[in-house]
Tab-separated table of N, CA and C in Angstrom:
chain	number	residue	atom	x	y	z
G	171	MET	N	1.055	-1.239	0.048
G	171	MET	CA	0.044	-0.175	-0.175
G	171	MET	C	0.932	0.957	-0.079
G	172	ARG	N	1.664	1.171	0.681
G	172	ARG	CA	2.908	2.388	0.790
G	172	ARG	C	3.303	2.560	-0.414
G	173	LYS	N	3.862	1.321	-1.515
G	173	LYS	CA	4.371	1.734	-2.608
G	173	LYS	C	3.466	2.343	-3.472
G	174	ALA	N	1.748	1.821	-3.374
G	174	ALA	CA	0.895	2.944	-4.287
G	174	ALA	C	0.859	3.972	-3.852
G	175	ASN	N	0.970	4.576	-2.803
G	175	ASN	CA	0.489	5.731	-2.303
G	175	ASN	C	1.938	6.982	-2.592
G	176	ALA	N	2.808	6.042	-2.973
G	176	ALA	CA	4.305	6.822	-3.359
G	176	ALA	C	3.706	7.140	-4.832
G	177	VAL	N	3.406	5.897	-5.671
G	177	VAL	CA	3.107	6.199	-6.786
G	177	VAL	C	2.132	7.662	-7.443
G	178	ILE	N	0.971	7.006	-6.184
G	178	ILE	CA	0.227	8.114	-6.490
G	178	ILE	C	0.292	9.580	-5.905
G	179	THR	N	1.545	9.646	-4.988
G	179	THR	CA	1.685	11.009	-4.511
G	179	THR	C	2.704	11.909	-5.424
G	180	ALA	N	3.224	10.819	-6.657
G	180	ALA	CA	4.226	11.344	-7.799
G	180	ALA	C	3.122	12.087	-8.694
G	181	LEU	N	2.139	11.003	-9.044
G	181	LEU	CA	1.324	11.554	-9.959
G	181	LEU	C	0.547	12.871	-9.550
G	182	ILE	N	0.116	12.981	-8.193
G	182	ILE	CA	-0.629	13.926	-7.914
G	182	ILE	C	0.497	15.304	-7.660
G	183	MET	N	1.756	15.374	-7.562
G	183	MET	CA	2.687	16.033	-7.409
G	183	MET	C	2.640	16.728	-9.038
G	184	LEU	N	2.767	15.984	-9.813
G	184	LEU	CA	2.653	16.044	-11.668
G	184	LEU	C	1.715	17.171	-11.847
G	185	LEU	N	0.673	16.109	-11.384
G	185	LEU	CA	-0.716	16.860	-11.823
G	185	LEU	C	-0.728	18.394	-11.463
G	186	PHE	N	-0.420	18.693	-9.911
G	186	PHE	CA	-0.769	20.268	-9.305
G	186	PHE	C	0.308	20.897	-9.741
G	187	VAL	N	1.225	20.493	-10.086
G	187	VAL	CA	2.515	21.365	-11.071
G	187	VAL	C	2.274	21.861	-11.922
G	188	ILE	N	1.326	21.041	-12.810
G	188	ILE	CA	0.519	21.177	-14.290
G	188	ILE	C	-0.492	22.087	-14.038
G	189	HIS	N	-1.533	21.699	-13.116
G	189	HIS	CA	-2.303	22.652	-12.677
G	189	HIS	C	-2.597	24.186	-11.806
G	190	GLY	N	-1.462	24.041	-11.148
G	190	GLY	CA	-0.928	25.374	-10.584
G	190	GLY	C	-0.527	26.220	-11.798
G	191	VAL	N	0.120	25.639	-12.552
G	191	VAL	CA	0.976	27.195	-13.328
G	191	VAL	C	-0.191	27.160	-14.362
G	192	LEU	N	-1.044	26.237	-15.216
G	192	LEU	CA	-1.686	26.630	-15.853
G	192	LEU	C	-2.960	27.268	-15.244
G	193	GLY	N	-2.989	27.370	-14.329
G	193	GLY	CA	-4.147	28.530	-13.180
G	193	GLY	C	-3.891	29.486	-12.921
G	194	ALA	N	-2.159	29.399	-12.846
G	194	ALA	CA	-1.946	30.706	-12.819
G	194	ALA	C	-1.631	31.552	-13.553
G	195	PHE	N	-1.824	30.809	-14.801
G	195	PHE	CA	-1.726	31.456	-16.416
G	195	PHE	C	-3.059	32.100	-16.377
G	196	GLN	N	-3.882	31.008	-15.964
G	196	GLN	CA	-5.414	31.321	-16.495
G	196	GLN	C	-5.936	33.094	-15.580
G	197	MET	N	-5.307	32.793	-14.379
G	197	MET	CA	-5.656	34.271	-13.429
G	197	MET	C	-4.929	35.514	-13.957
G	198	LEU	N	-3.974	35.243	-14.330
G	198	LEU	CA	-3.518	36.441	-15.505
G	198	LEU	C	-4.123	36.661	-16.737
G	199	GLY	N	-5.096	35.641	-17.050
G	199	GLY	CA	-5.967	35.933	-18.585
G	199	GLY	C	-4.776	35.470	-19.812
G	200	ALA	N	-4.220	34.471	-19.252
G	200	ALA	CA	-3.232	33.520	-20.249
G	200	ALA	C	-3.509	32.274	-20.473
G	201	ALA	N	-4.591	32.098	-20.194
G	201	ALA	CA	-4.813	30.410	-20.538
G	201	ALA	C	-6.572	29.825	-20.699
G	202	GLY	N	-6.208	29.046	-21.341
G	202	GLY	CA	-7.951	28.469	-21.444
G	202	GLY	C	-7.899	27.902	-20.429
G	203	THR	N	-9.346	27.105	-20.282
G	203	THR	CA	-9.819	26.219	-19.012
G	203	THR	C	-9.705	24.806	-19.259
G	204	TRP	N	-9.146	24.520	-19.882
G	204	TRP	CA	-8.933	22.769	-20.267
G	204	TRP	C	-8.398	22.078	-18.873
G	205	HIS	N	-7.401	22.765	-18.237
G	205	HIS	CA	-6.672	22.671	-17.323
G	205	HIS	C	-7.756	21.804	-16.192
G	206	LYS	N	-9.215	22.226	-16.038
G	206	LYS	CA	-9.786	21.580	-15.318
G	206	LYS	C	-10.172	19.890	-15.197
G	207	THR	N	-9.964	19.486	-16.122
G	207	THR	CA	-9.541	18.185	-16.362
G	207	THR	C	-8.570	17.359	-15.363
G	208	ILE	N	-7.228	18.410	-15.416
G	208	ILE	CA	-5.932	18.106	-14.710
G	208	ILE	C	-6.613	18.480	-13.170
G	209	ALA	N	-7.300	18.942	-13.150
G	209	ALA	CA	-7.637	19.550	-11.623
G	209	ALA	C	-8.645	18.269	-10.801
G	210	ARG	N	-9.301	17.903	-11.671
G	210	ARG	CA	-10.419	17.124	-11.391
G	210	ARG	C	-9.467	15.555	-11.015
G	211	ALA	N	-8.460	14.978	-12.115
G	211	ALA	CA	-7.550	13.921	-11.991
G	211	ALA	C	-6.673	14.197	-10.591
G	212	ALA	N	-6.205	15.256	-9.850
G	212	ALA	CA	-5.530	15.377	-9.285
G	212	ALA	C	-6.148	15.230	-7.521
G	213	PHE	N	-7.403	16.004	-7.959
G	213	PHE	CA	-8.366	15.712	-6.706
G	213	PHE	C	-8.598	14.292	-6.474
G	214	THR	N	-9.283	13.852	-7.338
G	214	THR	CA	-9.216	12.459	-7.208
G	214	THR	C	-8.005	11.277	-6.708
G	215	LEU	N	-7.157	11.905	-7.245
G	215	LEU	CA	-5.501	11.071	-6.291
G	215	LEU	C	-5.576	11.440	-5.174
G	216	ALA	N	-5.682	12.940	-5.101
G	216	ALA	CA	-5.747	13.240	-3.541
G	216	ALA	C	-6.517	12.652	-2.505
G	217	ALA	N	-7.421	12.560	-2.970
G	217	ALA	CA	-8.656	11.782	-2.359
G	217	ALA	C	-7.900	10.320	-1.861
G	218	VAL	N	-7.560	9.742	-2.812
G	218	VAL	CA	-6.954	8.220	-2.713
G	218	VAL	C	-5.926	8.468	-1.969
G	219	HIS	N	-4.989	9.409	-1.825
G	219	HIS	CA	-4.008	9.642	-0.988
G	219	HIS	C	-4.301	9.984	0.258
G	220	GLY	N	-5.368	10.941	0.288
G	220	GLY	CA	-6.019	11.239	1.654
G	220	GLY	C	-6.873	9.702	2.530
G	221	VAL	N	-7.115	8.899	1.940
G	221	VAL	CA	-7.915	7.564	2.579
G	221	VAL	C	-6.679	6.803	2.832
G	222	ILE	N	-5.456	6.593	2.284
G	222	ILE	CA	-4.723	5.772	2.283
G	222	ILE	C	-3.685	6.173	3.569
G	223	GLY	N	-3.473	7.546	3.478
G	223	GLY	CA	-3.426	7.801	4.474
G	223	GLY	C	-3.798	8.076	6.199
G	224	VAL	N	-4.896	7.938	5.947
G	224	VAL	CA	-6.261	7.928	7.294
G	224	VAL	C	-5.699	6.109	7.364
G	225	LYS	N	-6.343	5.602	6.800
G	225	LYS	CA	-6.031	4.312	6.874
G	225	LYS	C	-4.138	3.931	7.771
G	226	LEU	N	-3.085	4.243	6.931
G	226	LEU	CA	-1.791	3.808	7.550
G	226	LEU	C	-2.026	4.748	9.018
G	227	THR	N	-2.598	5.629	9.399
G	227	THR	CA	-2.537	6.828	10.786
G	227	THR	C	-3.575	5.505	11.518
G	228	ILE	N	-4.637	5.000	11.254
G	228	ILE	CA	-5.212	3.968	11.819
G	228	ILE	C	-4.190	3.177	12.339
G	229	ASP	N	-3.714	2.462	11.697
G	229	ASP	CA	-2.686	1.043	11.807
G	229	ASP	C	-1.686	1.898	12.800
G	230	THR	N	-1.042	2.987	12.619
G	230	THR	CA	0.029	3.132	13.469
G	230	THR	C	-0.667	3.293	15.073
G	231	LEU	N	-1.688	3.877	15.206
G	231	LEU	CA	-2.557	4.159	16.312
G	231	LEU	C	-2.622	2.791	17.047
G	232	LYS	N	-3.189	1.893	16.157
G	232	LYS	CA	-3.390	0.471	16.615
G	232	LYS	C	-1.992	-0.215	17.142
G	233	ALA	N	-1.092	-0.069	16.426
G	233	ALA	CA	-0.363	-0.368	16.782
G	233	ALA	C	0.865	-0.236	18.276
G	234	GLN	N	0.605	1.292	18.086
G	234	GLN	CA	1.118	1.907	19.558
G	234	GLN	C	0.204	1.879	20.697
G	235	LYS	N	-1.188	1.521	20.574
G	235	LYS	CA	-2.072	1.048	21.597
G	235	LYS	C	-1.356	-0.475	21.925
G	236	LYS	N	-1.390	-1.371	20.795
G	236	LYS	CA	-0.698	-2.781	21.496
G	236	LYS	C	0.047	-2.572	21.757
G	237	ALA	N	1.228	-1.826	21.651
G	237	ALA	CA	2.641	-1.704	22.286
G	237	ALA	C	2.320	-0.933	23.618
G	238	GLY	N	1.511	-0.354	23.821
G	238	GLY	CA	1.446	0.164	25.100
G	238	GLY	C	2.334	1.869	25.296
G	239	VAL	N	2.836	2.107	24.135
G	239	VAL	CA	3.999	3.658	24.078
G	239	VAL	C	3.714	3.741	23.011
G	240	SER	N	3.391	5.545	23.080
G	240	SER	CA	3.702	5.678	21.662
G	240	SER	C	4.825	7.043	21.317
G	241	TYR	N	5.670	7.142	22.395
G	241	TYR	CA	6.609	7.960	22.134
G	241	TYR	C	6.151	9.166	21.260
G	242	PRO	N	5.375	10.185	21.727
G	242	PRO	CA	5.162	11.622	21.176
G	242	PRO	C	6.274	12.246	20.997
G	243	ALA	N	7.292	12.846	21.639
G	243	ALA	CA	8.085	13.287	20.834
G	243	ALA	C	8.867	13.209	19.346
G	244	ALA	N	9.333	11.668	19.825
G	244	ALA	CA	9.713	11.068	18.724
G	244	ALA	C	8.931	10.760	17.069
G	245	ASN	N	7.608	11.313	17.585
G	245	ASN	CA	6.829	11.056	16.650
G	245	ASN	C	5.937	12.000	15.864
G	246	ARG	N	6.992	13.488	16.251
G	246	ARG	CA	6.072	14.639	15.933
G	246	ARG	C	6.511	14.665	14.669
G	247	LEU	N	7.273	14.512	14.063
G	247	LEU	CA	7.262	14.554	12.332
G	247	LEU	C	6.150	13.781	11.875
G	248	PHE	N	5.732	12.599	12.424
G	248	PHE	CA	4.918	12.191	11.820
G	248	PHE	C	3.402	12.647	12.246
G	249	TRP	N	3.067	13.022	13.131
G	249	TRP	CA	2.009	13.938	13.420
G	249	TRP	C	1.835	14.934	12.242
G	250	ALA	N	3.026	15.988	12.422
G	250	ALA	CA	3.250	17.098	11.488
G	250	ALA	C	3.053	16.570	10.242
G	251	ARG	N	2.990	15.686	9.532
G	251	ARG	CA	2.765	15.662	8.177
G	251	ARG	C	1.085	15.017	8.507
G	252	ARG	N	0.771	14.451	9.392
G	252	ARG	CA	-0.821	13.771	9.012
G	252	ARG	C	-1.665	15.221	9.471
G	253	ILE	N	-1.001	16.194	10.376
G	253	ILE	CA	-1.863	17.854	10.379
G	253	ILE	C	-1.676	18.120	9.448
G	254	SER	N	-0.346	18.644	8.585
G	254	SER	CA	-0.633	19.539	6.962
G	254	SER	C	-1.559	18.641	6.378
G	255	GLY	N	-1.336	17.021	6.095
G	255	GLY	CA	-2.294	16.817	5.276
G	255	GLY	C	-3.657	16.698	5.270
G	256	PHE	N	-4.323	16.730	6.485
G	256	PHE	CA	-5.785	16.747	7.216
G	256	PHE	C	-6.171	18.672	6.669
G	257	ALA	N	-5.142	19.619	6.820
G	257	ALA	CA	-5.088	20.829	6.506
G	257	ALA	C	-5.755	21.221	5.235
G	258	LEU	N	-4.543	20.099	4.529
G	258	LEU	CA	-4.409	20.203	2.700
G	258	LEU	C	-6.269	19.812	2.405
G	259	MET	N	-6.460	18.492	3.125
G	259	MET	CA	-7.757	18.116	2.821
G	259	MET	C	-8.902	19.590	2.946
G	260	ILE	N	-8.626	20.349	3.954
G	260	ILE	CA	-9.913	20.963	4.239
G	260	ILE	C	-9.558	22.774	3.080
G	261	LEU	N	-8.260	22.864	3.116
G	261	LEU	CA	-8.026	23.905	2.101
G	261	LEU	C	-8.506	23.529	0.887
G	262	LEU	N	-8.103	22.575	0.376
G	262	LEU	CA	-8.468	22.026	-1.181
G	262	LEU	C	-9.804	21.896	-1.478
G	263	ALA	N	-10.818	21.685	-0.481
G	263	ALA	CA	-11.810	21.733	-0.599
G	263	ALA	C	-12.662	23.643	-0.573
G	264	LEU	N	-11.647	24.382	0.614
G	264	LEU	CA	-12.318	25.808	0.589
G	264	LEU	C	-11.847	26.147	-1.213
G	265	HIS	N	-10.304	25.874	-1.469
G	265	HIS	CA	-10.218	25.912	-2.838
G	265	HIS	C	-10.961	26.210	-3.845
G	266	MET	N	-11.621	24.887	-3.940
G	266	MET	CA	-12.572	24.406	-4.910
G	266	MET	C	-13.870	25.237	-4.993
G	267	SER	N	-14.167	25.668	-3.399
G	267	SER	CA	-15.445	26.386	-3.421
G	267	SER	C	-14.999	27.866	-4.000
G	268	ALA	N	-13.790	28.248	-3.980
G	268	ALA	CA	-13.311	29.562	-3.946
G	268	ALA	C	-13.617	30.026	-5.699
G	269	PHE	N	-13.367	28.862	-6.650
G	269	PHE	CA	-13.186	28.684	-7.961
G	269	PHE	C	-14.590	28.220	-8.408
G	270	THR	N	-15.607	27.922	-7.845
G	270	THR	CA	-16.593	27.156	-8.380
G	270	THR	C	-18.024	27.690	-7.918
G	271	GLY	N	-19.176	28.031	-8.436
G	271	GLY	CA	-20.039	28.633	-8.039
G	271	GLY	C	-21.115	28.744	-9.278
G	272	LYS	N	-22.423	28.544	-8.733
G	272	LYS	CA	-23.890	29.046	-9.889
G	272	LYS	C	-24.420	30.023	-9.755
G	273	VAL	N	-24.685	30.893	-10.769
G	273	VAL	CA	-25.666	32.335	-10.534
G	273	VAL	C	-26.360	31.456	-11.334
G	274	ASP	N	-27.947	31.682	-10.829
G	274	ASP	CA	-29.215	31.451	-11.768
G	274	ASP	C	-29.143	30.419	-12.507
G	275	GLY	N	-28.188	29.028	-12.208
G	275	GLY	CA	-27.916	27.851	-12.865
G	275	GLY	C	-26.836	27.853	-13.499
G	276	VAL	N	-26.000	29.210	-13.798
G	276	VAL	CA	-24.944	29.065	-14.792
G	276	VAL	C	-23.617	28.970	-13.942
G	277	VAL	N	-22.898	28.337	-14.060
G	277	VAL	CA	-21.375	28.318	-13.453
G	277	VAL	C	-20.576	29.864	-13.963
G	278	ARG	N	-20.398	30.431	-12.774
G	278	ARG	CA	-19.805	31.459	-13.047
G	278	ARG	C	-18.568	31.655	-11.380
G	279	LEU	N	-18.179	32.416	-12.020
G	279	LEU	CA	-16.839	32.589	-10.638
G	279	LEU	C	-17.520	33.987	-9.869
G	280	LYS	N	-17.129	33.480	-8.190
G	280	LYS	CA	-17.178	33.963	-7.478
G	280	LYS	C	-16.521	35.094	-7.141
G	281	ALA	N	-16.888	36.243	-6.442
G	281	ALA	CA	-16.242	37.816	-6.351
G	281	ALA	C	-14.800	36.652	-5.418
G	282	PHE	N	-13.925	37.278	-5.355
G	282	PHE	CA	-12.519	37.452	-5.083
G	282	PHE	C	-11.907	37.949	-4.298
G	283	GLY	N	-12.332	37.979	-2.953
G	283	GLY	CA	-12.027	38.895	-1.577
G	283	GLY	C	-10.751	38.711	-0.863
G	284	GLY	N	-10.244	39.510	0.224
G	284	GLY	CA	-9.223	39.431	0.775
G	284	GLY	C	-9.125	37.763	1.219
G	285	PHE	N	-10.737	37.529	1.683
G	285	PHE	CA	-10.760	36.313	2.858
G	285	PHE	C	-10.408	35.161	1.980
G	286	GLN	N	-10.256	35.070	0.450
G	286	GLN	CA	-10.000	34.042	-0.737
G	286	GLN	C	-8.921	33.959	-1.207
G	287	LEU	N	-8.349	35.331	-0.766
G	287	LEU	CA	-6.845	35.003	-1.054
G	287	LEU	C	-6.077	34.696	0.030
G	288	LEU	N	-6.530	35.053	1.448
G	288	LEU	CA	-5.999	34.591	2.383
G	288	LEU	C	-5.916	33.139	2.748
G	289	LEU	N	-7.087	32.399	1.989
G	289	LEU	CA	-6.848	30.798	2.092
G	289	LEU	C	-6.141	30.663	1.022
G	290	GLN	N	-6.423	30.856	-0.391
G	290	GLN	CA	-5.599	30.319	-1.493
G	290	GLN	C	-3.779	30.598	-1.051
G	291	LEU	N	-3.365	31.763	-0.377
G	291	LEU	CA	-1.758	31.690	0.189
G	291	LEU	C	-1.576	30.533	0.944
G	292	LEU	N	-2.707	30.521	1.782
G	292	LEU	CA	-2.360	29.271	3.041
G	292	LEU	C	-2.059	27.957	2.531
G	293	LEU	N	-3.015	27.961	1.409
G	293	LEU	CA	-3.091	26.433	0.941
G	293	LEU	C	-1.857	26.490	0.389
G	294	VAL	N	-1.240	27.237	-0.458
G	294	VAL	CA	0.289	27.340	-0.812
G	294	VAL	C	1.624	27.240	-0.217
G	295	VAL	N	1.155	27.874	1.164
G	295	VAL	CA	2.301	27.566	2.024
G	295	VAL	C	2.263	26.054	3.004
G	296	THR	N	0.806	25.631	3.063
G	296	THR	CA	0.602	24.385	3.732
G	296	THR	C	0.869	23.431	2.976
G	297	LEU	N	1.119	23.533	1.479
G	297	LEU	CA	1.243	22.387	0.395
G	297	LEU	C	2.904	22.244	0.374
G	298	ALA	N	3.411	23.592	0.155
G	298	ALA	CA	4.834	23.367	0.669
G	298	ALA	C	5.198	23.043	1.941
G	299	LEU	N	5.032	23.301	2.865
G	299	LEU	CA	5.386	22.610	4.016
G	299	LEU	C	4.930	20.811	4.178
G	300	HIS	N	3.813	20.441	3.667
G	300	HIS	CA	3.288	18.979	3.595
G	300	HIS	C	4.753	18.267	2.717
G	301	ILE	N	4.940	19.063	1.200
G	301	ILE	CA	5.580	18.486	0.421
G	301	ILE	C	7.179	18.521	1.090
G	302	LEU	N	7.744	19.482	1.544
G	302	LEU	CA	8.858	19.197	2.440
G	302	LEU	C	8.725	18.120	3.667
G	303	MET	N	8.323	17.839	4.174
G	303	MET	CA	8.234	17.228	5.157
G	303	MET	C	8.118	15.715	4.842
G	304	ASN	N	7.388	15.608	3.474
G	304	ASN	CA	7.042	14.058	3.181
G	304	ASN	C	8.075	13.818	1.793
G	305	VAL	N	9.033	14.324	1.485
G	305	VAL	CA	9.606	14.120	0.541
G	305	VAL	C	10.645	13.005	0.502
G	306	LYS	N	11.302	13.054	1.712
G	306	LYS	CA	12.109	12.004	2.255
G	306	LYS	C	11.634	10.400	2.102
G	307	PRO	N	10.527	10.146	2.567
G	307	PRO	CA	9.908	9.112	2.358
G	307	PRO	C	9.510	8.987	1.282
G	308	VAL	N	8.808	9.774	0.525
G	308	VAL	CA	8.652	9.335	-1.019
G	308	VAL	C	9.820	8.891	-1.958
G	309	LEU	N	11.239	9.526	-2.036
G	309	LEU	CA	11.836	9.262	-2.303
G	309	LEU	C	12.295	8.089	-2.203
G	310	ILE	N	12.422	7.499	-0.818
G	310	ILE	CA	13.256	6.467	-0.335
G	310	ILE	C	11.961	4.914	-0.910
G	311	SER	N	10.784	5.283	-0.750
G	311	SER	CA	10.082	4.317	-1.147
G	311	SER	C	10.138	4.423	-2.836
G	312	PHE	N	10.741	4.951	-3.805
G	312	PHE	CA	11.161	4.704	-4.872
G	312	PHE	C	12.549	4.567	-4.997
G	313	GLY	N	13.413	3.884	-3.836
G	313	GLY	CA	14.734	3.383	-3.809
G	313	GLY	C	16.060	4.797	-4.128
G	314	ILE	N	15.394	5.922	-3.872
G	314	ILE	CA	16.238	6.790	-4.093
G	314	ILE	C	16.736	7.312	-2.475
G	315	ARG	N	17.770	6.840	-2.096
G	315	ARG	CA	18.653	7.239	-0.806
G	315	ARG	C	19.124	8.623	-0.839
G	316	SER	N	19.692	9.080	-1.942
G	316	SER	CA	20.487	10.723	-1.565
G	316	SER	C	19.834	11.596	-2.437
G	317	LEU	N	19.717	12.791	-2.248
G	317	LEU	CA	19.446	13.653	-3.287
G	317	LEU	C	20.649	14.869	-3.056
G	318	LYS	N	21.193	14.963	-2.673
G	318	LYS	CA	22.233	15.743	-1.863
G	318	LYS	C	22.156	16.796	-2.643
G	319	GLU	N	22.955	16.272	-3.899
G	319	GLU	CA	23.784	16.812	-4.953
G	319	GLU	C	22.479	17.738	-6.057
G	320	ARG	N	21.475	17.159	-6.111
G	320	ARG	CA	20.318	17.785	-6.465
G	320	ARG	C	19.168	18.610	-5.729
G	321	ALA	N	19.336	18.254	-4.429
G	321	ALA	CA	18.560	18.824	-3.691
G	321	ALA	C	18.300	20.185	-3.156
G	322	PHE	N	18.970	21.261	-3.791
G	322	PHE	CA	19.291	22.549	-3.849
G	322	PHE	C	18.366	22.836	-5.014
G	323	ASP	N	18.382	22.400	-6.544
G	323	ASP	CA	17.566	22.449	-7.533
G	323	ASP	C	16.581	22.567	-7.723
G	324	ILE	N	16.253	21.082	-7.078
G	324	ILE	CA	14.502	21.241	-6.985
G	324	ILE	C	13.921	21.738	-5.909
G	325	LEU	N	14.760	22.165	-4.594
G	325	LEU	CA	14.051	23.188	-3.822
G	325	LEU	C	13.170	24.798	-4.615
G	326	PHE	N	14.885	24.451	-5.338
G	326	PHE	CA	14.677	26.118	-6.089
G	326	PHE	C	13.304	26.132	-7.068
G	327	VAL	N	13.731	25.181	-7.718
G	327	VAL	CA	12.399	25.014	-9.021
G	327	VAL	C	11.031	24.998	-8.622
G	328	LEU	N	10.926	24.348	-6.807
G	328	LEU	CA	9.413	24.298	-6.095
G	328	LEU	C	9.052	25.191	-6.026
G	329	SER	N	10.475	26.052	-5.264
G	329	SER	CA	9.798	27.493	-4.563
G	329	SER	C	9.474	28.193	-5.871
G	330	VAL	N	9.979	28.648	-6.721
G	330	VAL	CA	9.921	29.124	-7.967
G	330	VAL	C	8.507	29.143	-8.730
G	331	LEU	N	7.964	28.017	-8.523
G	331	LEU	CA	6.756	27.502	-8.900
G	331	LEU	C	5.677	27.861	-7.974
G	332	LEU	N	5.920	27.580	-6.739
G	332	LEU	CA	5.148	28.109	-5.841
G	332	LEU	C	4.726	29.875	-5.522
G	333	LEU	N	6.066	30.164	-5.834
G	333	LEU	CA	5.882	31.650	-5.904
G	333	LEU	C	5.048	31.885	-6.937
G	334	PHE	N	5.308	31.455	-7.998
G	334	PHE	CA	4.681	32.245	-9.537
G	334	PHE	C	2.811	32.023	-8.910
G	335	MET	N	2.890	30.809	-8.421
G	335	MET	CA	0.877	30.558	-8.353
G	335	MET	C	0.855	31.243	-7.050
G	336	ALA	N	1.415	31.856	-6.028
G	336	ALA	CA	0.874	32.770	-5.104
G	336	ALA	C	0.790	33.854	-5.904
G	337	ALA	N	1.833	34.607	-6.789
G	337	ALA	CA	1.688	35.788	-7.151
G	337	ALA	C	0.365	35.824	-8.357
G	338	GLY	N	-0.111	34.605	-8.850
G	338	GLY	CA	-0.843	34.511	-9.681
G	338	GLY	C	-2.583	34.516	-8.841
G	339	PHE	N	-2.186	34.361	-7.740
G	339	PHE	CA	-3.696	34.534	-6.585
G	339	PHE	C	-3.195	36.271	-6.349
G	340	VAL	N	-2.237	36.982	-6.070
G	340	VAL	CA	-2.306	37.922	-5.570
G	340	VAL	C	-2.928	38.732	-6.593
G	341	ILE	N	-2.352	38.674	-7.971
G	341	ILE	CA	-2.926	39.517	-9.158
G	341	ILE	C	-3.962	39.421	-9.374
G	342	TYR	N	-4.778	38.143	-8.938
G	342	TYR	CA	-6.119	37.735	-9.326
G	342	TYR	C	-6.895	38.515	-8.440
G	343	TYR	N	-6.419	38.583	-7.171
G	343	TYR	CA	-7.249	39.373	-6.363
G	343	TYR	C	-7.178	41.080	-6.485
G	344	LEU	N	-5.915	41.395	-6.887
G	344	LEU	CA	-6.403	42.876	-7.180
G	344	LEU	C	-6.772	42.836	-8.661
G	345	ILE	N	-7.125	42.552	-9.660
G	345	ILE	CA	-7.992	42.013	-10.633
G	345	ILE	C	-8.966	42.390	-10.400
G	346	TRP	N	-9.836	41.579	-9.244
G	346	TRP	CA	-10.911	41.167	-8.767
G	346	TRP	C	-11.302	42.909	-7.772
G	347	ASN	N	-10.263	43.048	-7.483
G	347	ASN	CA	-10.270	44.355	-5.910
G	347	ASN	C	-10.100	45.681	-6.609
G	348	VAL	N	-9.253	46.092	-7.257
G	348	VAL	CA	-8.494	47.094	-7.630
G	348	VAL	C	-8.432	47.881	-8.931
G	349	TRP	N	-7.900	47.221	-9.762
G	349	TRP	CA	-7.782	47.644	-10.973
G	349	TRP	C	-9.456	47.460	-11.963
C-alpha cells in the first residue's frame, strides 16, 4: 500500500504542478480552461492519497496502543505530516469552492476577496510544508537514498513554481478588487 501511495503522490505532484502553473496563467488571463480536467484528476488522486493516509494512521495508532507506548516526542514529524495533510484536505475543499459557483443555474466565478486570497495563500504555504516534510519518505519508497547534489535545484524550482502560483492569486485578487 505504501508503494502505491508513493506512486499516487508522484502523480499528484505532476498534476499539481501542471494545474498550478496553468491556473496561475489563467488568473493572469493567459490560458484556457481545459486544465479543469487535470484538477479533477489531481483531486481524485488526492482523495485516494488521503484515504490511504488515514488508513496508515489508524494502523499506526493501533500498533502504538498494542505496544502500550507512543513516544510523542519522537513522532512529532509523523503528526506534523498528518496534520498538514488534514489541513490540505480542508484547504483544497475551500480552494474548489472559491473557484466554482452557480448564479441562476450558470457556472460563474464568485467574487474573489481578501478572505479568499488569504485561504489560497495558506493553501500554497501548507502545500509547501507538506511536500517538504514528506519528500524524504517518498524518495525512499522509490529507492532513492540521497539527492544531496540535486536537493538545492529541486527546492529552487519548487519555490519558484509556488511563488508563481501565489503571485497568480495575488494578481487575481488585485484584478477583482483594485483594477
